PDB file of C-alpha atoms in Angstrom:
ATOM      1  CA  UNK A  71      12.237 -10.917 -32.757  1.00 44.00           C
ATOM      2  CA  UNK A  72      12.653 -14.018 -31.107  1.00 57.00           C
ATOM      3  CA  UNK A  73      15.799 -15.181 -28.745  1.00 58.00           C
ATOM      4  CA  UNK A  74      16.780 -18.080 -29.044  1.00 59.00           C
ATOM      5  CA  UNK A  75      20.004 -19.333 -27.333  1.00 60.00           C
ATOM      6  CA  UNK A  76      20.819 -23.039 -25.914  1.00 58.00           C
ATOM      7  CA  UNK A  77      17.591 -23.233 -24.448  1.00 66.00           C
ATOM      8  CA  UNK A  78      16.776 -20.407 -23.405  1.00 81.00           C
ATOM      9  CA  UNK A  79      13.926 -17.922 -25.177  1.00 86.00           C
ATOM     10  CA  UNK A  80      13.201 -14.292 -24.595  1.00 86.00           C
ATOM     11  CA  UNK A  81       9.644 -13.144 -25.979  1.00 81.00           C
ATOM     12  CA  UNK A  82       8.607  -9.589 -26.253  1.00 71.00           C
ATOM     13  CA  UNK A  83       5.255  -8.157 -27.117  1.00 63.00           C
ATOM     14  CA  UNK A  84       5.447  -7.824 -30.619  1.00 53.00           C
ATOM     15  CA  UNK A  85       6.664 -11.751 -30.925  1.00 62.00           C
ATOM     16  CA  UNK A  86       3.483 -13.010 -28.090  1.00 62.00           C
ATOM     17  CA  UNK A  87       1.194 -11.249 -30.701  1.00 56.00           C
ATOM     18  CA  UNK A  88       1.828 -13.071 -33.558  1.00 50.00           C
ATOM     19  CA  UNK A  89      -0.235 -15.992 -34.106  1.00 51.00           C
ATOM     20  CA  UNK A  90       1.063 -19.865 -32.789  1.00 67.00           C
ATOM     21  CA  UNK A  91       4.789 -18.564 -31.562  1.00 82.00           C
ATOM     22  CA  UNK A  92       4.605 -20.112 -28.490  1.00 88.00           C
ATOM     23  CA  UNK A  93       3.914 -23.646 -31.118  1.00 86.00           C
ATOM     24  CA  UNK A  94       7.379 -22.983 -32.933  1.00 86.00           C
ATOM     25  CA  UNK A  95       9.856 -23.161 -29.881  1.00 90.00           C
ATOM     26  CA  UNK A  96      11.425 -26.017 -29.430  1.00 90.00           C
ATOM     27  CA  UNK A  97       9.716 -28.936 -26.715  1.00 89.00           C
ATOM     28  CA  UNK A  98      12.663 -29.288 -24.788  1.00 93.00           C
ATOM     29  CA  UNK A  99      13.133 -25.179 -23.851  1.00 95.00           C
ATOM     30  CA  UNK A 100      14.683 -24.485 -20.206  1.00 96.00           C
ATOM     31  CA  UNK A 101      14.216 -20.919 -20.001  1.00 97.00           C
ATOM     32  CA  UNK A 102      11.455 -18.857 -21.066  1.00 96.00           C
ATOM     33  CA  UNK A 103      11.445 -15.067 -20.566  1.00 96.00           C
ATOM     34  CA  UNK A 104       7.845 -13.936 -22.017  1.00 96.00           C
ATOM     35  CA  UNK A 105       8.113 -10.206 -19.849  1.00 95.00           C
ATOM     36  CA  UNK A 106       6.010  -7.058 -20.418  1.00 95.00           C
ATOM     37  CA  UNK A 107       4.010  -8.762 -22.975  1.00 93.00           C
ATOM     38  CA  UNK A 108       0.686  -7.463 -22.076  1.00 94.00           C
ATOM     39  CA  UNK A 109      -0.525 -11.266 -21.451  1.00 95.00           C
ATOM     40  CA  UNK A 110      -4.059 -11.479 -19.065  1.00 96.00           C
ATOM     41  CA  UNK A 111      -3.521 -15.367 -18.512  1.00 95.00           C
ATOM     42  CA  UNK A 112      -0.657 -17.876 -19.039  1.00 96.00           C
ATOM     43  CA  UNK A 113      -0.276 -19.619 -22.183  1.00 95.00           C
ATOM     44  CA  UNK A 114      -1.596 -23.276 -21.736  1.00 95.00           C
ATOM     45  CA  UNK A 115       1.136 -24.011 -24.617  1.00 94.00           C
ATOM     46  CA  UNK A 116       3.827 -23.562 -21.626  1.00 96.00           C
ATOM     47  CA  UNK A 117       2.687 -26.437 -19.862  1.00 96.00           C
ATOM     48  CA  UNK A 118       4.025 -28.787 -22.894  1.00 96.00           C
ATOM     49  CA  UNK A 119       7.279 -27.475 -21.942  1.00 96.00           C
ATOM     50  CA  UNK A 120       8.336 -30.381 -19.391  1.00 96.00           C
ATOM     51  CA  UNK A 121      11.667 -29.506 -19.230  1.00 97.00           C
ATOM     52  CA  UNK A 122      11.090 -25.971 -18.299  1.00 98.00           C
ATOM     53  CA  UNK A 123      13.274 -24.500 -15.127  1.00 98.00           C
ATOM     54  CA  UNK A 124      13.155 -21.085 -15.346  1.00 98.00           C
ATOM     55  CA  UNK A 125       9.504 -19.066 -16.001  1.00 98.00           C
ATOM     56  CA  UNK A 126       9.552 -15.597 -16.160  1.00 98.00           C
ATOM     57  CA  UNK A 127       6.198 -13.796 -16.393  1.00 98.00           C
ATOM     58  CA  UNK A 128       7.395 -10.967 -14.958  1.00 98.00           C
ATOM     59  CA  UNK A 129       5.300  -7.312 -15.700  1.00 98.00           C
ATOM     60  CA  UNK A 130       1.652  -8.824 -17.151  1.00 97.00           C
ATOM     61  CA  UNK A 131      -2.009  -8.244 -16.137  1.00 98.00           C
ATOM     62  CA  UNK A 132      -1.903 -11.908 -14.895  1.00 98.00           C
ATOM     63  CA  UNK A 133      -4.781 -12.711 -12.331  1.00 98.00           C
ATOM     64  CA  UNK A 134      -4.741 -16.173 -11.558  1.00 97.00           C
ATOM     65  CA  UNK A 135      -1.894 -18.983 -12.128  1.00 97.00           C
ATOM     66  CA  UNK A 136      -3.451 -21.721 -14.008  1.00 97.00           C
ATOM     67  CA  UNK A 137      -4.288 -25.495 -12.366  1.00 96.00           C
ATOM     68  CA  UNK A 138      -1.942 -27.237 -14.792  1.00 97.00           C
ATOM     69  CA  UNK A 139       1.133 -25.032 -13.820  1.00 97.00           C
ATOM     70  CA  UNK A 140       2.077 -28.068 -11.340  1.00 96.00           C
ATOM     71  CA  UNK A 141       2.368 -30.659 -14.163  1.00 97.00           C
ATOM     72  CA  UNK A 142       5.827 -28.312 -14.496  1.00 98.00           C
ATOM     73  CA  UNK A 143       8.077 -30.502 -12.082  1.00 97.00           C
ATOM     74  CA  UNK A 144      11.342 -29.622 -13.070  1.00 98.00           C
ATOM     75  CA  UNK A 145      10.778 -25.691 -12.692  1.00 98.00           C
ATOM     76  CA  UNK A 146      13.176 -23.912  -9.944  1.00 99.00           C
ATOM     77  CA  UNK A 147      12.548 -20.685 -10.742  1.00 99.00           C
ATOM     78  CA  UNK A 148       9.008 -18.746 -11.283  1.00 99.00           C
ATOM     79  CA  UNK A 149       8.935 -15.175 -11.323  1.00 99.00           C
ATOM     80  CA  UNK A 150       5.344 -13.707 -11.442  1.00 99.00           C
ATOM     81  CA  UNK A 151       6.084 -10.140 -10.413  1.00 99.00           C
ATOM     82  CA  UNK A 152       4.462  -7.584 -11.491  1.00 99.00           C
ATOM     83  CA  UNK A 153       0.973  -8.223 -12.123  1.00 99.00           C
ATOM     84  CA  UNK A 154      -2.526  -8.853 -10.474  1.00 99.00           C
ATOM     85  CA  UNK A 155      -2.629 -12.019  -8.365  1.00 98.00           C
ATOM     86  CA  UNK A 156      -5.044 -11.438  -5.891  1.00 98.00           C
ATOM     87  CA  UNK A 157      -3.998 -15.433  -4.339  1.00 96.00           C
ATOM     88  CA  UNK A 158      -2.493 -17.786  -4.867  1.00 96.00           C
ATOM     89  CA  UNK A 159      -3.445 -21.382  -5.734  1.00 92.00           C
ATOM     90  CA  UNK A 160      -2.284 -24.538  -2.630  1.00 93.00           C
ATOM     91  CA  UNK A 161      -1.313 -26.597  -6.062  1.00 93.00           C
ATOM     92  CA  UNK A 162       1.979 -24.557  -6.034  1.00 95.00           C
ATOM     93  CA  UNK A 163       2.710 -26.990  -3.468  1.00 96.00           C
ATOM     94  CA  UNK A 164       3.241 -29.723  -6.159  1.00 97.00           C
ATOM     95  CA  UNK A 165       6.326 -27.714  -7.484  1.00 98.00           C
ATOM     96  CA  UNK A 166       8.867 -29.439  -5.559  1.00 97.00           C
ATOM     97  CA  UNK A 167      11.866 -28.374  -7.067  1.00 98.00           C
ATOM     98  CA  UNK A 168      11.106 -24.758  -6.973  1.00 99.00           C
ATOM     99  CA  UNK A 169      14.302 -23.025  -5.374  1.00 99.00           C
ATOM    100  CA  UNK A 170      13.112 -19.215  -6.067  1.00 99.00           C
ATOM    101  CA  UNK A 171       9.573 -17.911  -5.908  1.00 99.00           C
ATOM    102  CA  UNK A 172       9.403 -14.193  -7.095  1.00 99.00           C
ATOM    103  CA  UNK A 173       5.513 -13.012  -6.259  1.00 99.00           C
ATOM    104  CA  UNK A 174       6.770  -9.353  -5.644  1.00 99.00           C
ATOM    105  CA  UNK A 175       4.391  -6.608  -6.388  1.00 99.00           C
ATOM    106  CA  UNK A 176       0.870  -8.168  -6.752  1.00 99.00           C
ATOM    107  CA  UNK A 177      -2.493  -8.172  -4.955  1.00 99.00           C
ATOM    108  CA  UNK A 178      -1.753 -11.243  -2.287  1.00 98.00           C
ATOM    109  CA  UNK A 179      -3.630 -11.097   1.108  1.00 98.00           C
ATOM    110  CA  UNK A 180      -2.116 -14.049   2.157  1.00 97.00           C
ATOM    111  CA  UNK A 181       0.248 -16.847   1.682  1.00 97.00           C
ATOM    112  CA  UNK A 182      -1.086 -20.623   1.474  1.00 95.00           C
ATOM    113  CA  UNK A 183       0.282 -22.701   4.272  1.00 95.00           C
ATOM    114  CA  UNK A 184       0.881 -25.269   1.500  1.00 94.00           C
ATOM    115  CA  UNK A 185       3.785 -23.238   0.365  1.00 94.00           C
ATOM    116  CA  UNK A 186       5.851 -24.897   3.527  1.00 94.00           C
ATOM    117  CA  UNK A 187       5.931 -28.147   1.359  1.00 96.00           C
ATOM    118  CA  UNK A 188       8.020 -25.798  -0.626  1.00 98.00           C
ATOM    119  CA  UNK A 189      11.093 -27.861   0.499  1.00 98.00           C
ATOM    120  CA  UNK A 190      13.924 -26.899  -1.816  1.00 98.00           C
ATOM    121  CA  UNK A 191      12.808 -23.110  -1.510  1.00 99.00           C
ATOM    122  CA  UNK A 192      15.833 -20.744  -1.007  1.00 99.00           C
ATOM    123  CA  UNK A 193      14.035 -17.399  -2.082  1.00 99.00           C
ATOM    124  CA  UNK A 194      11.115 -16.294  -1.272  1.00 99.00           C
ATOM    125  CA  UNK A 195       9.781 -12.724  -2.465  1.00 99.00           C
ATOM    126  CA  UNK A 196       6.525 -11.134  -1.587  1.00 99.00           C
ATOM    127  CA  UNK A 197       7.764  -7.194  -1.390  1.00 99.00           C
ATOM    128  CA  UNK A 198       4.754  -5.132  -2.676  1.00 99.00           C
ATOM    129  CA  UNK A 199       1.158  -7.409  -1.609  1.00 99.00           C
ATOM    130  CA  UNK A 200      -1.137  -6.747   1.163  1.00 98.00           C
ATOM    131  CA  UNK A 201       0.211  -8.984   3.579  1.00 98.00           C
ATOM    132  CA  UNK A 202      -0.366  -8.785   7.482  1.00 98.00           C
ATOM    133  CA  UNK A 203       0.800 -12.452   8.197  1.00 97.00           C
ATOM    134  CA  UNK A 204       2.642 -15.305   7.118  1.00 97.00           C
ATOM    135  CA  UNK A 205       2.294 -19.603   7.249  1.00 97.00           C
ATOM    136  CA  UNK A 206       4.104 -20.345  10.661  1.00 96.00           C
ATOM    137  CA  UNK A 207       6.332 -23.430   9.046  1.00 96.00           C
ATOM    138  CA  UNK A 208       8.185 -21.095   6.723  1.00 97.00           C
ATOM    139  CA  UNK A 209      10.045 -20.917   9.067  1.00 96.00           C
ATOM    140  CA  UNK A 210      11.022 -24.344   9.511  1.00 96.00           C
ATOM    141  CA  UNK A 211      11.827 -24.721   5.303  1.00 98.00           C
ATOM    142  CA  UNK A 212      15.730 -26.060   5.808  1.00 98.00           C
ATOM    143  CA  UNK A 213      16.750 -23.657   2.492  1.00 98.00           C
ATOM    144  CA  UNK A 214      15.727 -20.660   2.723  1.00 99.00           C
ATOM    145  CA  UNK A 215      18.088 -18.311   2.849  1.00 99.00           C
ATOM    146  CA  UNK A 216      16.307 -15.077   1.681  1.00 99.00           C
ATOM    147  CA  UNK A 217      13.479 -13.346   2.548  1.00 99.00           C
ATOM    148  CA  UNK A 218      11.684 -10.385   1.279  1.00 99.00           C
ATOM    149  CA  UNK A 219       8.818  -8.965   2.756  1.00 99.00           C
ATOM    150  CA  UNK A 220       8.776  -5.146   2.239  1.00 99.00           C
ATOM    151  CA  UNK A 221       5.846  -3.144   1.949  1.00 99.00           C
ATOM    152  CA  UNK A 222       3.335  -5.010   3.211  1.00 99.00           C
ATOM    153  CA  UNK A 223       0.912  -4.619   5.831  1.00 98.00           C
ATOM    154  CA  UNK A 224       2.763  -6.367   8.783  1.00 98.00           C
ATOM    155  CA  UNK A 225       2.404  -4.988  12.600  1.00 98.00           C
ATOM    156  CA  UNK A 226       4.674  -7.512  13.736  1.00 96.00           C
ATOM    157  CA  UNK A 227       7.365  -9.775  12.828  1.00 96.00           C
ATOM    158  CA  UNK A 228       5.445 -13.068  11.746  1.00 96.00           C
ATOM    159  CA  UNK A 229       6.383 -16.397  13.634  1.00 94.00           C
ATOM    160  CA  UNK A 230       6.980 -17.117   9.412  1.00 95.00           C
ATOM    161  CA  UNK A 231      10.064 -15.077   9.689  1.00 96.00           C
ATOM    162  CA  UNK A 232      12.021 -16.845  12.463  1.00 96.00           C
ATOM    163  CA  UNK A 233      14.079 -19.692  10.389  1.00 98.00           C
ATOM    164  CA  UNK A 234      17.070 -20.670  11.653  1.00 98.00           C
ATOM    165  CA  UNK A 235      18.256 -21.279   8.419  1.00 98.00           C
ATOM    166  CA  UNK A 236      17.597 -17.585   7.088  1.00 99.00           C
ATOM    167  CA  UNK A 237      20.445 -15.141   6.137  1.00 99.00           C
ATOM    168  CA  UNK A 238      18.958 -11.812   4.551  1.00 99.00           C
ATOM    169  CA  UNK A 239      15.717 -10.738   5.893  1.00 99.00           C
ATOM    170  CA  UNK A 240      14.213  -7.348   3.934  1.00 99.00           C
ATOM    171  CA  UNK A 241      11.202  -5.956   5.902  1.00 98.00           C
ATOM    172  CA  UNK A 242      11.411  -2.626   5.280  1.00 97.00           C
ATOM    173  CA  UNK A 243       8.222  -0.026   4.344  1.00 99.00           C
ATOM    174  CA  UNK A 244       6.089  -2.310   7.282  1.00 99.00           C
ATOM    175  CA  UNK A 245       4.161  -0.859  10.742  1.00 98.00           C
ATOM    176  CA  UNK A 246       6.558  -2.874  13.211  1.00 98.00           C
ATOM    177  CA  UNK A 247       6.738  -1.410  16.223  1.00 97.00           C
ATOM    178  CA  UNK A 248       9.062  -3.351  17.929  1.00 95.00           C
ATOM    179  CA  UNK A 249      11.353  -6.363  17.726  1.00 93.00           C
ATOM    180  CA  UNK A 250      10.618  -9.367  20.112  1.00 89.00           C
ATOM    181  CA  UNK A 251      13.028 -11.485  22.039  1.00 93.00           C
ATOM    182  CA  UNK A 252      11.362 -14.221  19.182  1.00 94.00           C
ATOM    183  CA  UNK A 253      14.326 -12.796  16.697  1.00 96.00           C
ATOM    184  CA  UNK A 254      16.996 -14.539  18.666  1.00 96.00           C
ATOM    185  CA  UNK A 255      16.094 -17.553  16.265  1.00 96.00           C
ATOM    186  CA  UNK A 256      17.145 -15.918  13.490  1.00 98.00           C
ATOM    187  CA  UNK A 257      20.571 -17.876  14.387  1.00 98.00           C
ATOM    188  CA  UNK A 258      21.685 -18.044  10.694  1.00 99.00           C
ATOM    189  CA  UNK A 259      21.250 -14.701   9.794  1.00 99.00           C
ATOM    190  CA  UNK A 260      23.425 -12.418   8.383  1.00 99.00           C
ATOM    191  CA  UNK A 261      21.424  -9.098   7.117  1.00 99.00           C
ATOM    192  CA  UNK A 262      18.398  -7.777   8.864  1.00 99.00           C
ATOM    193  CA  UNK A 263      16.961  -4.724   7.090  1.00 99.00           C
ATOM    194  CA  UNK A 264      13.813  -2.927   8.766  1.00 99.00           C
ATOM    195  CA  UNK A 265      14.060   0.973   7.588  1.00 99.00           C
ATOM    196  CA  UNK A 266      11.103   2.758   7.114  1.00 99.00           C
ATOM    197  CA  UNK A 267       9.059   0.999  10.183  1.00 99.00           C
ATOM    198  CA  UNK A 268       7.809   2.436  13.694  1.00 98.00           C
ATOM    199  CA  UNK A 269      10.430   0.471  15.626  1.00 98.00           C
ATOM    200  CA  UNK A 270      11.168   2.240  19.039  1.00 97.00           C
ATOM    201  CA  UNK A 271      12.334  -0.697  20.789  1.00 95.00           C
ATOM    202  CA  UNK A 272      15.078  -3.138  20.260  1.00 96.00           C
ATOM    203  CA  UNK A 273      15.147  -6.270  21.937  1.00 96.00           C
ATOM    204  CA  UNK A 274      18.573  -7.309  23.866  1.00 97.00           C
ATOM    205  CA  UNK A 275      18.116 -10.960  23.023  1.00 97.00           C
ATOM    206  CA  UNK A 276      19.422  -9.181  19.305  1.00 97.00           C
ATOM    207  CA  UNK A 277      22.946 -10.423  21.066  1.00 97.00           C
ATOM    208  CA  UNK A 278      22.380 -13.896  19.768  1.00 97.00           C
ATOM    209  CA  UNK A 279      22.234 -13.094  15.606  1.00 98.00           C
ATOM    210  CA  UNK A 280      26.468 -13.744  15.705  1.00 98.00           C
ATOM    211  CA  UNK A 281      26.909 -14.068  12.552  1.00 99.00           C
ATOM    212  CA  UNK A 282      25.079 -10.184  11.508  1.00 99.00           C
ATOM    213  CA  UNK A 283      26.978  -8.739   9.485  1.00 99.00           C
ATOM    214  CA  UNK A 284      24.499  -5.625   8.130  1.00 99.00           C
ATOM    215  CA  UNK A 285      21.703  -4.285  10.827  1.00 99.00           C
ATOM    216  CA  UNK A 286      19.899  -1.264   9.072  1.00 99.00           C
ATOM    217  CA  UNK A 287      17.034   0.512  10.958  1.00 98.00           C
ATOM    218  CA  UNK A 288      16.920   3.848   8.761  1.00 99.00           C
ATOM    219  CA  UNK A 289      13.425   6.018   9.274  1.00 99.00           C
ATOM    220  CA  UNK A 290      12.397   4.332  12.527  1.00 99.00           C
ATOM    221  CA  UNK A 291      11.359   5.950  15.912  1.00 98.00           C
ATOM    222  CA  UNK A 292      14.636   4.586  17.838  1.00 98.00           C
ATOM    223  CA  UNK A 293      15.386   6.810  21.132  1.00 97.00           C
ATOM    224  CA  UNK A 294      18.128   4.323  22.638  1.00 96.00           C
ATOM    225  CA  UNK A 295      19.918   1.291  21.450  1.00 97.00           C
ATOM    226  CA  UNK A 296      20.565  -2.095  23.533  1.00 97.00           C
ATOM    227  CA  UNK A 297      24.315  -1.817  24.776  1.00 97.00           C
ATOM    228  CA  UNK A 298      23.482  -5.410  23.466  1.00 97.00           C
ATOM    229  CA  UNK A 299      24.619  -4.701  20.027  1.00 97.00           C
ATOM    230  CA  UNK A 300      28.216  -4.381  20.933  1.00 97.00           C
ATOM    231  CA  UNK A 301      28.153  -8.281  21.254  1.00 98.00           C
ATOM    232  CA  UNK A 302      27.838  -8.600  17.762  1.00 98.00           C
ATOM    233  CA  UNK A 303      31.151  -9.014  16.738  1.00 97.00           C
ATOM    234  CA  UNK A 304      30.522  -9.478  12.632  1.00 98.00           C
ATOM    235  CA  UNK A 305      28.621  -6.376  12.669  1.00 99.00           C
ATOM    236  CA  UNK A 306      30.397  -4.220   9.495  1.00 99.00           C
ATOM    237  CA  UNK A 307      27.573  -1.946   8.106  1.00 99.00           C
ATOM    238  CA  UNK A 308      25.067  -0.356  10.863  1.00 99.00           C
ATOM    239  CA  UNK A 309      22.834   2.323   9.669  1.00 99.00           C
ATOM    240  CA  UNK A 310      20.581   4.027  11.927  1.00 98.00           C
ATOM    241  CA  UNK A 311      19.322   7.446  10.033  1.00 98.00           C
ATOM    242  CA  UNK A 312      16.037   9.407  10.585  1.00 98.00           C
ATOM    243  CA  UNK A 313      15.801   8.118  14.264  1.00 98.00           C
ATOM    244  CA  UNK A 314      15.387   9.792  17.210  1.00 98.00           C
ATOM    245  CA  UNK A 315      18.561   8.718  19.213  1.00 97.00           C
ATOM    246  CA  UNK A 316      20.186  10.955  21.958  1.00 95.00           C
ATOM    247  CA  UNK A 317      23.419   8.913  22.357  1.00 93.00           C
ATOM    248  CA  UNK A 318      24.252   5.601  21.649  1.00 95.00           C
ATOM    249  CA  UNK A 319      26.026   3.307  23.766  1.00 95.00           C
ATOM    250  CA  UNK A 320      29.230   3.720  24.971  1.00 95.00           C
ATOM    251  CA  UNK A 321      29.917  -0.183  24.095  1.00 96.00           C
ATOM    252  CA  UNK A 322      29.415  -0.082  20.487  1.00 96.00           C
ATOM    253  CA  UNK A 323      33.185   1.074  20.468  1.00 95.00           C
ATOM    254  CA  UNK A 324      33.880  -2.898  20.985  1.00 95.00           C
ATOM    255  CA  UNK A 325      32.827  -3.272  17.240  1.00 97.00           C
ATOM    256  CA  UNK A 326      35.923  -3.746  15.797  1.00 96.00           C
ATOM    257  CA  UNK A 327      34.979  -5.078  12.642  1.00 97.00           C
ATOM    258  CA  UNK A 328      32.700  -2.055  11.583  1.00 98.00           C
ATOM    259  CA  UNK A 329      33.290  -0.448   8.941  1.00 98.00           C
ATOM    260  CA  UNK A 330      30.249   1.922   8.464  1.00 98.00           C
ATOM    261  CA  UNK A 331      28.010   3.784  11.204  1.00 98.00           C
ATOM    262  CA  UNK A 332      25.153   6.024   9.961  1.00 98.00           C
ATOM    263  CA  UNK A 333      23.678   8.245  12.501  1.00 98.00           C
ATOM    264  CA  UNK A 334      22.691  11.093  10.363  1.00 98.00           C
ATOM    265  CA  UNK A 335      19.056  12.725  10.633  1.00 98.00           C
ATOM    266  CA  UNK A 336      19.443  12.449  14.392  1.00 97.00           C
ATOM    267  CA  UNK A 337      18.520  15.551  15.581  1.00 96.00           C
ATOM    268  CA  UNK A 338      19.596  15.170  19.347  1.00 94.00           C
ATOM    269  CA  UNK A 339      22.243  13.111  18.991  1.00 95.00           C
ATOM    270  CA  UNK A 340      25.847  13.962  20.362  1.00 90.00           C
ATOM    271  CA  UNK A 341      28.764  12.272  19.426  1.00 89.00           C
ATOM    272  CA  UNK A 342      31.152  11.416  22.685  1.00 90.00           C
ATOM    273  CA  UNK A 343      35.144  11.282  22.374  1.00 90.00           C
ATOM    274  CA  UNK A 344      35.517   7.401  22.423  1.00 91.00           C
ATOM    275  CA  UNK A 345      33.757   7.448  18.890  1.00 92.00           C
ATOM    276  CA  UNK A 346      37.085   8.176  17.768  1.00 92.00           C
ATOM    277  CA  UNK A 347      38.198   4.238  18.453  1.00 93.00           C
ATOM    278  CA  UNK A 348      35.904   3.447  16.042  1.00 95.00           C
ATOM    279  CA  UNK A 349      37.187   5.691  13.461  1.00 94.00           C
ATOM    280  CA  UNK A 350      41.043   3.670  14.292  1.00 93.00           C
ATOM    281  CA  UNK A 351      39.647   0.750  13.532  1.00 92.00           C
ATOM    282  CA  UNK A 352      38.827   1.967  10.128  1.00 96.00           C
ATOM    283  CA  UNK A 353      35.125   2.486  10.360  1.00 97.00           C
ATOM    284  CA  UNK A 354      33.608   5.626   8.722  1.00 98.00           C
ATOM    285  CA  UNK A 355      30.895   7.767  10.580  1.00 97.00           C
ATOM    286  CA  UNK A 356      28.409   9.415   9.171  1.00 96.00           C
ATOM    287  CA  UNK A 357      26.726  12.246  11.213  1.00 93.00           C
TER     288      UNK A 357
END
């Protein structure tokens, strides 16, 4: 059954099978949901849709994005999780209104440097690819404001990552070992999430993200923290399970807006007394 609804269509698989379907919905469609429905290419039919703004495509065995897809100008929203691309094609560039970009889950190796003339792009997500690096002038894209690059192949933070204008960065499942002084661009940000790395150390220059609100470094190899932290007075959520901390410094009682500290799966870790200020201020520990 076909759902149809002020221009927007949902497709399932039973619907895609039946001959000329795409050839009955109406030119002037907006969104256009055709998930899980076993489809190996895109339907050229789409790209009569010129009005289109939202294509989902999500859950396929889809291996290449066709040429034409640029000829879709108005489109701010493509979601291609979920299937087989092993690249993907420098036309994308031509999408200039695209605003989210959802390539989670596929085969990618790498990311075209023409996606930086991406300039209205405010989410980017390439969790689940083979990725080591990214395009350097991602980070200078004035919109982003959320990036996802989890379980991947990454070392190191990419020079890609560092936009000033970027407020949720999601990098766990990586190999990072270690978080350069470079992160003190990351001016904007307001969640930084790296569990499940190799991170042992933490730069101090981590001072100048201000406006943190949620630092999360679950499953890491942490043995000390920079007394650093404590400068980040918007800190509320800071989780740092499955580390190997001993203590943690005596100046994180000066974070009087957190409200949740997660030290369990510390083996050697003692709590001191002053811990207790934190617990007036109305932040609950976890040990």
């Amino acid at each position: 059954m076909i759902d149809i609804s002020d221009k927007l269509v949902r497709i399932n698989q039973a619907d895609i099978s039946e001959k000329c379907i795409l050839d009955r919905l109406p030119k002037n469609v907006k969104h256009l949901y055709l998930e899980r429905c076993e489809l190996h290419f895109v339907p050229e039919k789409i790209r009569t849709f010129q009005d289109l703004q939202f294509l989902s495509l999500y859950n396929n065995h889809i291996t290449e994005l066709p040429i034409w897809l640029e000829e879709l100008r108005n489109l701010r929203r493509l979601n291609v999780s979920a299937n087989q691309l092993p690249i993907l094609d420098s036309r994308i560039r031509n999408l200039e209104n695209l605003e989210v970009l959802d390539l989670n889950h596929n085969l990618l190796q790498e990311v075209p440097e023409e996606c930086i003339q991406l300039l209205k792009l405010k989410f980017l997500y390439l969790s689940g690819n083979c990725l080591s690096d990214l395009p350097e002038g991602i980070g200078r894209l004035k919109f982003l404001r959320y990036l996802n690059i989890s379980h991947n192949q990454f070392s190191r933070l990419p020079k890609g990552v560092f936009n000033p204008f970027l407020q949720e960065l999601r990098m766990y499942n990586n190999e990072v070992e270690e978080l350069s002084h470079e992160i003190s661009g990351l001016v904007s940000v307001r969640e930084l999430h790296f569990d499940r790395n190799k991170i042992c150390y933490i730069t101090p220059d981590i001072c100048h993200l201000q406006k943190l609100e949620v630092l999360s470094f679950r499953g890491n190899r942490l043995r000390e923290l920079p007394k650093e932290i404590a400068t980040l007075q918007n800190l509320q959520f800071l989780d740092l399970r499955e580390n190997d901390l001993e203590e943690v410094p005596e100046e994180i009682q000066m974070l009087t807006h957190l409200k949740r500290l997660d030290l369990r799966l510390n083996p050697k870790i003692r709590l001191p007394q002053w811990i207790q200020t934190l617990e007036e201020y109305g932040c609950r520990i976890y040990f």
